[in-house]
Amino acid sequence: MTKQLALDIPPQRPRPATMLRVDEGALVQFATREGAYRWELMRARMPDRFTTVAVRTPGDLVDVACDDRAHAQWLAALLHSWGVPKASLTVRTTTPAPAAG
């Protein structure tokens, strides 16, 4: 018999407790050129922190995993300083699932 490697699926990463939801459509329209460039660098350098929630034109709705609420608020303030409207940035906190057992 042969060993089947197709079922070697990596486990799904746990959902972070705190996220910043970013409307990339607003980012594309209102951010400064440097802000949009830095956003693209962030997406390229830390792809494991980004989860696409909805695919839209001109930009996706994205959740950015943050370490804690202060980190999410700092990131929101940074994006706002780049020209992104506050209305398109939402700090979201999820409650962890109860432990099985």
Coordinates of C-alpha atoms in Angstrom, one line a residue:
M1 CA 0.0 0.0 0.0
T2 CA 1.0 3.6 -0.6
K3 CA 1.0 6.3 2.0
Q4 CA -1.6 9.0 1.2
L5 CA -0.2 12.4 1.7
A6 CA -3.2 14.4 0.5
L7 CA -4.9 14.2 3.9
D8 CA -2.0 16.0 5.6
I9 CA -3.9 19.2 6.2
P10 CA -2.5 21.7 8.7
P11 CA -4.7 22.5 11.7
Q12 CA -6.7 25.7 11.5
R13 CA -5.2 28.5 13.6
P14 CA -7.3 29.7 16.5
R15 CA -9.3 32.8 16.0
P16 CA -7.7 35.8 17.8
A17 CA -9.6 37.4 20.7
T18 CA -9.1 40.9 19.4
M19 CA -9.2 42.1 15.8
L20 CA -9.4 45.3 13.9
R21 CA -11.8 45.2 11.0
V22 CA -10.7 47.3 8.1
D23 CA -12.7 48.3 5.1
E24 CA -10.0 48.4 2.4
G25 CA -12.4 50.2 0.0
A26 CA -12.2 53.3 2.2
L27 CA -8.4 52.7 2.6
V28 CA -8.0 52.7 -1.2
Q29 CA -10.1 55.9 -1.6
F30 CA -9.0 58.0 1.3
A31 CA -5.5 56.9 2.5
T32 CA -2.5 58.9 1.5
R33 CA -0.2 57.3 -1.0
E34 CA 2.4 56.5 1.7
G35 CA -0.4 55.0 3.9
A36 CA -1.6 52.7 1.1
Y37 CA 2.0 51.7 0.4
R38 CA 2.6 50.9 4.1
W39 CA -0.7 48.9 4.3
E40 CA 0.4 46.8 1.4
L41 CA 3.8 46.2 3.1
M42 CA 2.0 45.1 6.3
R43 CA -0.2 42.6 4.3
A44 CA 2.8 41.2 2.5
R45 CA 5.0 40.9 5.6
M46 CA 2.4 39.5 8.0
P47 CA 0.0 37.5 6.0
D48 CA -0.9 35.3 9.0
R49 CA -2.5 38.2 10.8
F50 CA -5.0 39.0 8.0
T51 CA -8.3 37.3 7.3
T52 CA -10.5 38.3 4.5
V53 CA -14.1 38.5 5.7
A54 CA -15.8 39.6 2.4
V55 CA -14.4 40.1 -1.1
R56 CA -15.6 43.4 -2.5
T57 CA -14.7 46.0 -5.1
P58 CA -12.6 48.2 -4.8
G59 CA -11.3 46.6 -1.5
D60 CA -12.0 43.7 0.8
L61 CA -13.3 43.7 4.3
V62 CA -10.4 42.4 6.4
D63 CA -9.8 41.4 10.0
V64 CA -6.4 42.0 11.3
A65 CA -5.4 39.9 14.3
C66 CA -4.1 42.0 17.2
D67 CA -2.4 41.1 20.5
D68 CA -4.9 42.9 22.7
R69 CA -7.4 45.8 22.6
A70 CA -4.7 48.4 23.1
H71 CA -2.8 47.0 20.1
A72 CA -6.0 47.2 18.0
Q73 CA -6.7 50.8 19.1
W74 CA -3.1 51.7 18.3
L75 CA -3.4 50.2 14.8
A76 CA -6.7 52.0 14.2
A77 CA -5.1 55.3 15.2
L78 CA -2.2 54.7 12.9
L79 CA -4.4 53.9 10.0
H80 CA -6.5 57.0 10.8
S81 CA -3.3 59.1 10.7
W82 CA -2.7 57.7 7.2
G83 CA -6.1 59.2 6.1
V84 CA -8.4 56.2 6.6
P85 CA -11.8 57.3 8.0
K86 CA -12.6 56.2 11.6
A87 CA -16.0 54.9 10.4
S88 CA -14.2 52.2 8.3
L89 CA -12.1 50.9 11.3
T90 CA -13.8 48.7 14.0
V91 CA -12.1 47.1 17.0
R92 CA -13.8 43.7 17.5
T93 CA -13.4 41.5 20.6
T94 CA -14.6 37.9 20.5
T95 CA -15.1 35.7 23.5
P96 CA -13.1 32.5 23.5
A97 CA -15.0 29.2 23.1
P98 CA -15.5 27.3 26.4
A99 CA -13.1 24.4 26.9
A100 CA -14.5 21.0 26.0
G101 CA -14.6 18.6 28.8

